[in-house]
Amino acid sequence: MPISIAVALLLWGKVRGPRPVQILSRLAMIVFCQVTAVLMVFIMVNNANLIYGSWDDLLGTGKHVRAVPSVPPADPGAGGTAAASGGQGGSGDAKQPPKVAQQFRGVDDPKVPNDVQKTDLKGQLSGVDGEVLVWLPPQYHDPAFKDKKFPVVELIPGFPGSSSTWYGTLKVSEQLKPLMQQGKVAPFILVSPRTLLLGNSTDAGCTDVPGKVNADTWLTRDVPQMVLDNFRADASPDRWAVAGYSAGAHCATKLSLAHPNRYRAGVSLSGYNDPATEKDSLVGKDPKLREANNPVNIVKTAAQPPKVALYISGNKGDGYEDGQAIAAAAKAPTTVQVQETTGPHSSDVWKNMVPGVFEWITSVIPAQP
């Protein structure tokens, strides 16, 4: 922006020609300065909050849905999965896909710590292609833990949102590393997959939508399988959790409730129950999917109450009442802790909550001796 202003000042008095031409030329200079000012502010805000991870994400030109195959049946015990995914189950058996070794590299973002790894994953079941960021706890490379398998927390960003946001803006790994070293937080492997799959104007809602996207399968089957294939991760659902903020909070709640065979705990920071709360939600525009993907309905219609612990936080009018509605509908062994917060719907609030949230997850999924 300073360059555009300097150029405008330099050329202002040098414009030649008829007066209308001079006026139009100077107006063009002013418009150019305004455009560059707005662009610079946007870039500063985006860099601070990592809303978009690339120009492709901003422009909506990235391609992340390679195909929308019929998904093989999930493992037994996935309560509510068929309903929440639009009834798509497909035919065939639940054979384990072949093990795939991934190549990992640095994130190449100055806001993301150097110890966060990135891989490009081609989802074998979902037909989704996207990056997945992984951070390993300090104990992972400690010889004393060489025979240990580690618990996992899957981190879901908001919409639009980047897979880098949890690490770069919420500082999750930087905040948790000393707490893990002190034994206050269990040594979780932290995994953040891409969720912006259909461009910047359509939220997939972490749902399998027939003919559109298998976002649920990507998050709950392909990404976890990649983690199990490439790291010493504990495969037991009792050792997995999923956490999210804003639209990602809605995902974390509904995925944990719909897949108790995959997650033991779910964390919602300023989330919502009704998918249509997000105006760009693909799920919210379909009455059947909208009803099936409301966590309250998942709890009420589950064949048996899911063995899941939920931590739901939010300000009044921003997630708090939604948490209370889930708590009112839940029955044992489902447990729901609702925490009222203050402050805006922003990353500053969620970042400050990270230590306490992971201490709560540790109380549900403790470090193994």
mmCIF file of C-alpha atoms in Angstrom:
data_model
loop_
_atom_site.group_PDB
_atom_site.id
_atom_site.type_symbol
_atom_site.label_atom_id
_atom_site.label_comp_id
_atom_site.label_asym_id
_atom_site.label_seq_id
_atom_site.Cartn_x
_atom_site.Cartn_y
_atom_site.Cartn_z
ATOM 1 C CA MET A 1 0.000 0.000 0.000
ATOM 2 C CA PRO A 2 2.745 2.580 0.789
ATOM 3 C CA ILE A 3 4.182 1.914 -2.688
ATOM 4 C CA SER A 4 0.837 2.546 -4.393
ATOM 5 C CA ILE A 5 0.427 5.833 -2.497
ATOM 6 C CA ALA A 6 3.966 6.886 -3.364
ATOM 7 C CA VAL A 7 3.372 6.108 -7.041
ATOM 8 C CA ALA A 8 0.103 8.056 -7.009
ATOM 9 C CA LEU A 9 1.762 11.084 -5.410
ATOM 10 C CA LEU A 10 4.623 10.899 -7.889
ATOM 11 C CA LEU A 11 2.343 10.774 -10.932
ATOM 12 C CA TRP A 12 -0.415 13.045 -9.630
ATOM 13 C CA GLY A 13 1.027 16.242 -11.048
ATOM 14 C CA LYS A 14 2.387 14.628 -14.199
ATOM 15 C CA VAL A 15 -0.936 13.636 -15.736
ATOM 16 C CA ARG A 16 -1.324 15.272 -19.130
ATOM 17 C CA GLY A 17 -4.191 15.662 -21.572
ATOM 18 C CA PRO A 18 -7.689 17.173 -21.473
ATOM 19 C CA ARG A 19 -9.162 17.886 -18.066
ATOM 20 C CA PRO A 20 -11.638 14.922 -18.195
ATOM 21 C CA VAL A 21 -8.675 12.611 -18.880
ATOM 22 C CA GLN A 22 -6.750 14.084 -15.934
ATOM 23 C CA ILE A 23 -9.747 13.622 -13.627
ATOM 24 C CA LEU A 24 -10.278 9.997 -14.713
ATOM 25 C CA SER A 25 -6.576 9.212 -14.372
ATOM 26 C CA ARG A 26 -6.454 10.594 -10.849
ATOM 27 C CA LEU A 27 -9.650 8.768 -9.893
ATOM 28 C CA ALA A 28 -8.046 5.558 -11.145
ATOM 29 C CA MET A 29 -5.033 6.243 -8.912
ATOM 30 C CA ILE A 30 -7.320 6.739 -5.897
ATOM 31 C CA VAL A 31 -9.247 3.526 -6.655
ATOM 32 C CA PHE A 32 -5.964 1.624 -7.053
ATOM 33 C CA CYS A 33 -4.772 2.880 -3.658
ATOM 34 C CA GLN A 34 -8.082 1.870 -2.068
ATOM 35 C CA VAL A 35 -7.972 -1.612 -3.609
ATOM 36 C CA THR A 36 -4.408 -2.209 -2.455
ATOM 37 C CA ALA A 37 -5.340 -0.956 1.038
ATOM 38 C CA VAL A 38 -8.272 -3.381 1.291
ATOM 39 C CA LEU A 39 -6.138 -6.216 -0.073
ATOM 40 C CA MET A 40 -3.384 -5.526 2.445
ATOM 41 C CA VAL A 41 -5.865 -5.517 5.355
ATOM 42 C CA PHE A 42 -7.346 -8.800 4.125
ATOM 43 C CA ILE A 43 -3.884 -10.371 3.865
ATOM 44 C CA MET A 44 -3.015 -9.173 7.386
ATOM 45 C CA VAL A 45 -6.251 -10.596 8.813
ATOM 46 C CA ASN A 46 -5.795 -13.865 6.927
ATOM 47 C CA ASN A 47 -2.173 -14.202 8.051
ATOM 48 C CA ALA A 48 -3.213 -13.587 11.647
ATOM 49 C CA ASN A 49 -6.062 -16.113 11.602
ATOM 50 C CA LEU A 50 -5.047 -18.522 8.784
ATOM 51 C CA ILE A 51 -8.574 -18.467 7.350
ATOM 52 C CA TYR A 52 -7.366 -19.565 3.925
ATOM 53 C CA GLY A 53 -4.326 -21.778 3.482
ATOM 54 C CA SER A 54 -3.650 -20.874 -0.150
ATOM 55 C CA TRP A 55 -4.784 -18.699 -3.049
ATOM 56 C CA ASP A 56 -6.645 -21.727 -4.403
ATOM 57 C CA ASP A 57 -8.697 -21.818 -1.213
ATOM 58 C CA LEU A 58 -9.437 -18.093 -1.413
ATOM 59 C CA LEU A 59 -10.423 -18.221 -5.087
ATOM 60 C CA GLY A 60 -12.183 -21.576 -4.776
ATOM 61 C CA THR A 61 -10.114 -23.118 -7.567
ATOM 62 C CA GLY A 62 -8.672 -26.074 -5.642
ATOM 63 C CA LYS A 63 -9.917 -29.573 -6.499
ATOM 64 C CA HIS A 64 -10.195 -31.904 -3.500
ATOM 65 C CA VAL A 65 -13.011 -34.277 -4.426
ATOM 66 C CA ARG A 66 -11.531 -36.813 -6.841
ATOM 67 C CA ALA A 67 -14.629 -39.025 -6.790
ATOM 68 C CA VAL A 68 -17.704 -39.728 -4.668
ATOM 69 C CA PRO A 69 -17.687 -43.524 -4.419
ATOM 70 C CA SER A 70 -20.256 -45.561 -2.576
ATOM 71 C CA VAL A 71 -18.669 -46.063 0.826
ATOM 72 C CA PRO A 72 -18.386 -49.603 2.219
ATOM 73 C CA PRO A 73 -20.278 -50.184 5.481
ATOM 74 C CA ALA A 74 -18.653 -48.781 8.592
ATOM 75 C CA ASP A 75 -17.501 -50.962 11.443
ATOM 76 C CA PRO A 76 -20.229 -52.388 13.677
ATOM 77 C CA GLY A 77 -21.170 -50.032 16.475
ATOM 78 C CA ALA A 78 -21.164 -46.776 14.527
ATOM 79 C CA GLY A 79 -24.401 -45.483 15.937
ATOM 80 C CA GLY A 80 -26.234 -43.066 13.662
ATOM 81 C CA THR A 81 -23.633 -43.133 10.894
ATOM 82 C CA ALA A 82 -25.967 -44.142 8.078
ATOM 83 C CA ALA A 83 -28.501 -41.438 8.931
ATOM 84 C CA ALA A 84 -25.916 -38.741 9.400
ATOM 85 C CA SER A 85 -24.344 -39.541 6.039
ATOM 86 C CA GLY A 86 -27.543 -39.320 4.061
ATOM 87 C CA GLY A 87 -28.147 -43.057 4.175
ATOM 88 C CA GLN A 88 -25.141 -43.802 1.985
ATOM 89 C CA GLY A 89 -23.666 -47.111 2.936
ATOM 90 C CA GLY A 90 -23.016 -48.925 -0.290
ATOM 91 C CA SER A 91 -22.459 -52.599 -0.757
ATOM 92 C CA GLY A 92 -19.490 -54.805 -0.074
ATOM 93 C CA ASP A 93 -17.656 -55.679 3.097
ATOM 94 C CA ALA A 94 -15.581 -53.680 5.559
ATOM 95 C CA LYS A 95 -12.221 -55.099 4.507
ATOM 96 C CA GLN A 96 -9.233 -53.178 5.810
ATOM 97 C CA PRO A 97 -7.659 -51.075 3.039
ATOM 98 C CA PRO A 98 -3.995 -51.780 2.296
ATOM 99 C CA LYS A 99 -1.451 -49.990 4.466
ATOM 100 C CA VAL A 100 -0.061 -46.862 2.800
ATOM 101 C CA ALA A 101 3.189 -45.179 3.867
ATOM 102 C CA GLN A 102 2.949 -41.408 3.426
ATOM 103 C CA GLN A 103 5.672 -38.888 2.664
ATOM 104 C CA PHE A 104 5.835 -35.998 5.135
ATOM 105 C CA ARG A 105 7.392 -32.540 4.855
ATOM 106 C CA GLY A 106 7.392 -29.222 6.667
ATOM 107 C CA VAL A 107 4.390 -26.926 6.403
ATOM 108 C CA ASP A 108 6.375 -23.995 4.974
ATOM 109 C CA ASP A 109 4.370 -21.396 6.877
ATOM 110 C CA PRO A 110 6.205 -19.055 9.272
ATOM 111 C CA LYS A 111 3.245 -19.097 11.676
ATOM 112 C CA VAL A 112 3.268 -22.906 11.976
ATOM 113 C CA PRO A 113 5.970 -24.468 14.217
ATOM 114 C CA ASN A 114 8.757 -26.369 12.458
ATOM 115 C CA ASP A 115 7.897 -29.621 14.210
ATOM 116 C CA VAL A 116 4.490 -29.850 12.496
ATOM 117 C CA GLN A 117 4.507 -32.279 9.548
ATOM 118 C CA LYS A 118 2.368 -32.230 6.422
ATOM 119 C CA THR A 119 1.329 -34.931 3.971
ATOM 120 C CA ASP A 120 -0.922 -35.077 0.923
ATOM 121 C CA LEU A 121 -3.419 -37.863 1.434
ATOM 122 C CA LYS A 122 -5.548 -39.543 -1.216
ATOM 123 C CA GLY A 123 -8.532 -40.930 0.635
ATOM 124 C CA GLN A 124 -8.991 -44.545 -0.402
ATOM 125 C CA LEU A 125 -12.590 -44.788 0.797
ATOM 126 C CA SER A 126 -13.832 -41.204 0.470
ATOM 127 C CA GLY A 127 -12.403 -40.116 -2.873
ATOM 128 C CA VAL A 128 -11.196 -36.927 -1.153
ATOM 129 C CA ASP A 129 -7.664 -35.607 -1.639
ATOM 130 C CA GLY A 130 -6.201 -33.135 0.813
ATOM 131 C CA GLU A 131 -3.394 -32.221 3.130
ATOM 132 C CA VAL A 132 -3.198 -33.486 6.702
ATOM 133 C CA LEU A 133 -1.005 -31.837 9.345
ATOM 134 C CA VAL A 134 0.438 -33.976 12.150
ATOM 135 C CA TRP A 135 2.275 -33.026 15.326
ATOM 136 C CA LEU A 136 3.963 -35.626 17.530
ATOM 137 C CA PRO A 137 4.248 -35.157 21.303
ATOM 138 C CA PRO A 138 7.703 -34.767 22.920
ATOM 139 C CA GLN A 139 7.523 -38.315 24.317
ATOM 140 C CA TYR A 140 7.130 -39.852 20.854
ATOM 141 C CA HIS A 141 10.876 -39.883 20.096
ATOM 142 C CA ASP A 142 11.928 -40.546 23.695
ATOM 143 C CA PRO A 143 13.619 -44.008 23.882
ATOM 144 C CA ALA A 144 11.665 -44.680 27.069
ATOM 145 C CA PHE A 145 8.449 -44.592 24.983
ATOM 146 C CA LYS A 146 9.690 -46.529 21.957
ATOM 147 C CA ASP A 147 7.247 -49.362 22.580
ATOM 148 C CA LYS A 148 4.294 -47.127 23.478
ATOM 149 C CA LYS A 149 1.295 -46.299 21.333
ATOM 150 C CA PHE A 150 -0.123 -42.810 21.657
ATOM 151 C CA PRO A 151 -3.627 -41.355 21.930
ATOM 152 C CA VAL A 152 -4.842 -39.059 19.151
ATOM 153 C CA VAL A 153 -6.878 -35.859 18.934
ATOM 154 C CA GLU A 154 -8.263 -34.859 15.554
ATOM 155 C CA LEU A 155 -8.525 -31.062 15.203
ATOM 156 C CA ILE A 156 -11.234 -29.542 12.987
ATOM 157 C CA PRO A 157 -11.072 -25.886 11.868
ATOM 158 C CA GLY A 158 -14.052 -23.602 11.273
ATOM 159 C CA PHE A 159 -15.478 -22.582 7.906
ATOM 160 C CA PRO A 160 -13.784 -21.281 5.916
ATOM 161 C CA GLY A 161 -10.686 -22.526 7.643
ATOM 162 C CA SER A 162 -7.239 -23.924 7.109
ATOM 163 C CA SER A 163 -5.660 -27.118 8.387
ATOM 164 C CA SER A 164 -2.909 -24.850 9.778
ATOM 165 C CA THR A 165 -5.145 -22.732 12.011
ATOM 166 C CA TRP A 166 -5.002 -24.880 15.123
ATOM 167 C CA TYR A 167 -1.181 -24.795 15.050
ATOM 168 C CA GLY A 168 -0.558 -21.294 13.697
ATOM 169 C CA THR A 169 -3.343 -19.250 15.313
ATOM 170 C CA LEU A 170 -4.544 -21.258 18.303
ATOM 171 C CA LYS A 171 -0.933 -22.292 19.075
ATOM 172 C CA VAL A 172 -2.106 -25.738 20.150
ATOM 173 C CA SER A 173 1.239 -27.543 19.950
ATOM 174 C CA GLU A 174 3.230 -24.671 21.446
ATOM 175 C CA GLN A 175 0.854 -24.426 24.397
ATOM 176 C CA LEU A 176 0.600 -28.173 25.004
ATOM 177 C CA LYS A 177 4.240 -29.192 24.645
ATOM 178 C CA PRO A 178 5.328 -27.927 28.098
ATOM 179 C CA LEU A 179 2.146 -29.285 29.691
ATOM 180 C CA MET A 180 2.882 -32.714 28.232
ATOM 181 C CA GLN A 181 6.449 -32.546 29.490
ATOM 182 C CA GLN A 182 5.117 -31.677 32.951
ATOM 183 C CA GLY A 183 2.627 -34.554 32.862
ATOM 184 C CA LYS A 184 -0.414 -32.255 33.047
ATOM 185 C CA VAL A 185 -1.655 -33.260 29.591
ATOM 186 C CA ALA A 186 -1.445 -36.704 28.004
ATOM 187 C CA PRO A 187 0.999 -37.039 25.071
ATOM 188 C CA PHE A 188 -1.543 -36.785 22.271
ATOM 189 C CA ILE A 189 -0.713 -37.000 18.589
ATOM 190 C CA LEU A 190 -2.437 -33.953 17.076
ATOM 191 C CA VAL A 191 -3.921 -34.318 13.590
ATOM 192 C CA SER A 192 -5.535 -31.537 11.551
ATOM 193 C CA PRO A 193 -6.997 -32.515 8.146
ATOM 194 C CA ARG A 194 -8.314 -30.315 5.373
ATOM 195 C CA THR A 195 -12.056 -29.687 5.645
ATOM 196 C CA LEU A 196 -12.461 -27.021 2.935
ATOM 197 C CA LEU A 197 -13.336 -29.509 0.195
ATOM 198 C CA LEU A 198 -15.913 -27.804 -2.034
ATOM 199 C CA GLY A 199 -14.500 -24.312 -2.404
ATOM 200 C CA ASN A 200 -14.877 -21.260 -0.207
ATOM 201 C CA SER A 201 -18.625 -20.846 -0.705
ATOM 202 C CA THR A 202 -19.831 -24.347 0.227
ATOM 203 C CA ASP A 203 -19.379 -25.997 3.621
ATOM 204 C CA ALA A 204 -19.402 -29.793 3.327
ATOM 205 C CA GLY A 205 -20.441 -29.989 6.971
ATOM 206 C CA CYS A 206 -18.192 -33.002 7.659
ATOM 207 C CA THR A 207 -20.910 -35.143 6.103
ATOM 208 C CA ASP A 208 -21.205 -37.770 3.367
ATOM 209 C CA VAL A 209 -23.524 -36.141 0.839
ATOM 210 C CA PRO A 210 -24.421 -38.549 -1.978
ATOM 211 C CA GLY A 211 -23.097 -37.388 -5.328
ATOM 212 C CA LYS A 212 -21.280 -34.399 -3.768
ATOM 213 C CA VAL A 213 -18.617 -35.374 -1.223
ATOM 214 C CA ASN A 214 -17.724 -38.041 1.349
ATOM 215 C CA ALA A 215 -16.500 -35.623 4.004
ATOM 216 C CA ASP A 216 -17.506 -37.784 6.984
ATOM 217 C CA THR A 217 -15.658 -40.807 5.571
ATOM 218 C CA TRP A 218 -12.589 -38.643 4.868
ATOM 219 C CA LEU A 219 -12.428 -37.452 8.474
ATOM 220 C CA THR A 220 -13.485 -40.564 10.366
ATOM 221 C CA ARG A 221 -11.953 -43.331 8.249
ATOM 222 C CA ASP A 222 -9.330 -42.207 5.733
ATOM 223 C CA VAL A 223 -7.502 -39.749 7.991
ATOM 224 C CA PRO A 224 -7.460 -42.046 11.065
ATOM 225 C CA GLN A 225 -6.270 -44.957 8.908
ATOM 226 C CA MET A 226 -3.394 -42.812 7.617
ATOM 227 C CA VAL A 227 -2.408 -41.998 11.193
ATOM 228 C CA LEU A 228 -2.493 -45.674 12.190
ATOM 229 C CA ASP A 229 -0.499 -46.666 9.106
ATOM 230 C CA ASN A 230 2.281 -44.148 9.688
ATOM 231 C CA PHE A 231 2.589 -43.565 13.437
ATOM 232 C CA ARG A 232 2.532 -45.450 16.730
ATOM 233 C CA ALA A 233 -1.049 -44.463 17.348
ATOM 234 C CA ASP A 234 -3.416 -46.419 19.574
ATOM 235 C CA ALA A 235 -6.224 -47.895 17.461
ATOM 236 C CA SER A 236 -8.705 -48.156 20.337
ATOM 237 C CA PRO A 237 -11.616 -45.690 20.110
ATOM 238 C CA ASP A 238 -11.123 -45.137 23.839
ATOM 239 C CA ARG A 239 -7.858 -43.368 22.907
ATOM 240 C CA TRP A 240 -9.233 -40.990 20.261
ATOM 241 C CA ALA A 241 -10.915 -37.594 20.541
ATOM 242 C CA VAL A 242 -12.069 -34.933 18.101
ATOM 243 C CA ALA A 243 -12.141 -31.186 18.790
ATOM 244 C CA GLY A 244 -13.261 -28.179 16.790
ATOM 245 C CA TYR A 245 -14.210 -24.519 16.928
ATOM 246 C CA SER A 246 -17.167 -22.759 15.257
ATOM 247 C CA ALA A 247 -18.300 -24.902 12.281
ATOM 248 C CA GLY A 248 -15.581 -27.368 13.291
ATOM 249 C CA ALA A 249 -17.165 -27.550 16.744
ATOM 250 C CA HIS A 250 -20.432 -28.675 15.178
ATOM 251 C CA CYS A 251 -18.434 -31.333 13.319
ATOM 252 C CA ALA A 252 -16.629 -32.513 16.448
ATOM 253 C CA THR A 253 -19.873 -32.950 18.377
ATOM 254 C CA LYS A 254 -21.778 -34.777 15.677
ATOM 255 C CA LEU A 255 -18.861 -36.963 14.538
ATOM 256 C CA SER A 256 -18.115 -38.154 18.061
ATOM 257 C CA LEU A 257 -21.791 -38.906 18.725
ATOM 258 C CA ALA A 258 -22.330 -40.597 15.359
ATOM 259 C CA HIS A 259 -19.121 -42.642 15.621
ATOM 260 C CA PRO A 260 -18.688 -43.868 19.200
ATOM 261 C CA ASN A 261 -16.752 -46.773 17.705
ATOM 262 C CA ARG A 262 -14.082 -44.272 16.656
ATOM 263 C CA TYR A 263 -14.038 -41.502 19.290
ATOM 264 C CA ARG A 264 -14.273 -41.471 23.064
ATOM 265 C CA ALA A 265 -14.494 -37.687 23.477
ATOM 266 C CA GLY A 266 -15.611 -34.605 21.566
ATOM 267 C CA VAL A 267 -14.882 -30.926 22.199
ATOM 268 C CA SER A 268 -17.019 -28.082 20.858
ATOM 269 C CA LEU A 269 -15.833 -24.469 21.124
ATOM 270 C CA SER A 270 -18.622 -22.036 20.152
ATOM 271 C CA GLY A 271 -20.415 -24.569 17.980
ATOM 272 C CA TYR A 272 -24.038 -25.080 16.991
ATOM 273 C CA ASN A 273 -26.511 -27.938 16.539
ATOM 274 C CA ASP A 274 -28.509 -26.942 13.456
ATOM 275 C CA PRO A 275 -26.301 -27.300 10.330
ATOM 276 C CA ALA A 276 -28.248 -24.465 8.679
ATOM 277 C CA THR A 277 -26.698 -22.061 11.195
ATOM 278 C CA GLU A 278 -23.846 -21.907 8.688
ATOM 279 C CA LYS A 279 -25.516 -20.206 5.698
ATOM 280 C CA ASP A 280 -23.137 -21.892 3.231
ATOM 281 C CA SER A 281 -23.765 -25.381 4.618
ATOM 282 C CA LEU A 282 -24.604 -27.964 1.957
ATOM 283 C CA VAL A 283 -26.145 -30.118 4.682
ATOM 284 C CA GLY A 284 -28.295 -27.266 5.971
ATOM 285 C CA LYS A 285 -29.980 -26.942 2.584
ATOM 286 C CA ASP A 286 -31.225 -30.552 2.594
ATOM 287 C CA PRO A 287 -34.100 -31.096 5.086
ATOM 288 C CA LYS A 288 -33.315 -34.779 5.704
ATOM 289 C CA LEU A 289 -29.576 -34.272 6.107
ATOM 290 C CA ARG A 290 -30.185 -31.186 8.241
ATOM 291 C CA GLU A 291 -32.311 -33.182 10.677
ATOM 292 C CA ALA A 292 -30.037 -36.248 10.671
ATOM 293 C CA ASN A 293 -26.891 -34.209 11.377
ATOM 294 C CA ASN A 294 -28.251 -32.267 14.329
ATOM 295 C CA PRO A 295 -26.430 -33.677 17.403
ATOM 296 C CA VAL A 296 -29.616 -33.537 19.478
ATOM 297 C CA ASN A 297 -31.350 -35.800 16.968
ATOM 298 C CA ILE A 298 -28.343 -38.120 16.804
ATOM 299 C CA VAL A 299 -28.534 -38.568 20.580
ATOM 300 C CA LYS A 300 -32.290 -39.095 20.536
ATOM 301 C CA THR A 301 -32.339 -41.609 17.674
ATOM 302 C CA ALA A 302 -29.230 -43.651 18.527
ATOM 303 C CA ALA A 303 -29.968 -47.349 18.975
ATOM 304 C CA GLN A 304 -28.175 -47.057 22.303
ATOM 305 C CA PRO A 305 -26.664 -44.006 24.007
ATOM 306 C CA PRO A 306 -23.132 -43.524 22.646
ATOM 307 C CA LYS A 307 -20.248 -43.975 25.054
ATOM 308 C CA VAL A 308 -18.876 -40.486 24.444
ATOM 309 C CA ALA A 309 -17.856 -37.631 26.721
ATOM 310 C CA LEU A 310 -18.575 -34.141 25.401
ATOM 311 C CA TYR A 311 -17.133 -30.787 26.455
ATOM 312 C CA ILE A 312 -19.246 -27.995 24.986
ATOM 313 C CA SER A 313 -18.427 -24.349 25.564
ATOM 314 C CA GLY A 314 -19.959 -21.154 24.299
ATOM 315 C CA ASN A 315 -21.270 -17.736 25.111
ATOM 316 C CA LYS A 316 -24.999 -17.189 25.493
ATOM 317 C CA GLY A 317 -26.376 -17.082 21.975
ATOM 318 C CA ASP A 318 -23.173 -18.620 20.650
ATOM 319 C CA GLY A 319 -23.170 -22.305 21.502
ATOM 320 C CA TYR A 320 -24.103 -22.318 25.181
ATOM 321 C CA GLU A 321 -27.801 -23.077 24.669
ATOM 322 C CA ASP A 322 -26.951 -25.682 22.031
ATOM 323 C CA GLY A 323 -24.802 -27.476 24.579
ATOM 324 C CA GLN A 324 -27.600 -27.395 27.117
ATOM 325 C CA ALA A 325 -29.982 -28.950 24.567
ATOM 326 C CA ILE A 326 -27.594 -31.852 23.992
ATOM 327 C CA ALA A 327 -27.107 -32.301 27.732
ATOM 328 C CA ALA A 328 -30.876 -32.432 28.238
ATOM 329 C CA ALA A 329 -31.248 -35.126 25.571
ATOM 330 C CA ALA A 330 -28.249 -37.242 26.585
ATOM 331 C CA LYS A 331 -28.474 -40.448 28.599
ATOM 332 C CA ALA A 332 -25.729 -42.491 30.230
ATOM 333 C CA PRO A 333 -23.130 -43.474 29.206
ATOM 334 C CA THR A 334 -23.117 -40.230 27.201
ATOM 335 C CA THR A 335 -21.815 -37.395 29.378
ATOM 336 C CA VAL A 336 -21.982 -33.685 28.559
ATOM 337 C CA GLN A 337 -20.130 -30.870 30.315
ATOM 338 C CA VAL A 338 -21.380 -27.433 29.277
ATOM 339 C CA GLN A 339 -19.162 -24.443 30.005
ATOM 340 C CA GLU A 340 -20.388 -20.878 29.627
ATOM 341 C CA THR A 341 -17.774 -18.500 28.236
ATOM 342 C CA THR A 342 -17.527 -14.778 27.654
ATOM 343 C CA GLY A 343 -16.019 -12.903 24.779
ATOM 344 C CA PRO A 344 -16.509 -12.780 21.024
ATOM 345 C CA HIS A 345 -16.662 -15.597 18.496
ATOM 346 C CA SER A 346 -12.930 -15.434 17.847
ATOM 347 C CA SER A 347 -9.646 -17.322 17.844
ATOM 348 C CA ASP A 348 -8.379 -15.244 20.776
ATOM 349 C CA VAL A 349 -11.049 -16.804 23.007
ATOM 350 C CA TRP A 350 -10.455 -20.350 21.736
ATOM 351 C CA LYS A 351 -6.674 -20.073 21.961
ATOM 352 C CA ASN A 352 -6.880 -19.209 25.661
ATOM 353 C CA MET A 353 -9.097 -22.248 26.240
ATOM 354 C CA VAL A 354 -6.660 -24.776 24.746
ATOM 355 C CA PRO A 355 -4.798 -25.746 27.968
ATOM 356 C CA GLY A 356 -7.984 -26.289 29.972
ATOM 357 C CA VAL A 357 -9.670 -28.177 27.156
ATOM 358 C CA PHE A 358 -6.781 -30.621 26.838
ATOM 359 C CA GLU A 359 -6.600 -31.109 30.580
ATOM 360 C CA TRP A 360 -10.269 -32.122 30.346
ATOM 361 C CA ILE A 361 -9.540 -34.529 27.449
ATOM 362 C CA THR A 362 -6.715 -35.989 29.574
ATOM 363 C CA SER A 363 -9.237 -36.669 32.346
ATOM 364 C CA VAL A 364 -11.230 -38.740 29.827
ATOM 365 C CA ILE A 365 -8.256 -40.220 27.936
ATOM 366 C CA PRO A 366 -5.386 -40.316 30.450
ATOM 367 C CA ALA A 367 -1.770 -41.067 29.648
ATOM 368 C CA GLN A 368 -1.085 -44.789 29.879
ATOM 369 C CA PRO A 369 1.673 -45.891 32.275
#
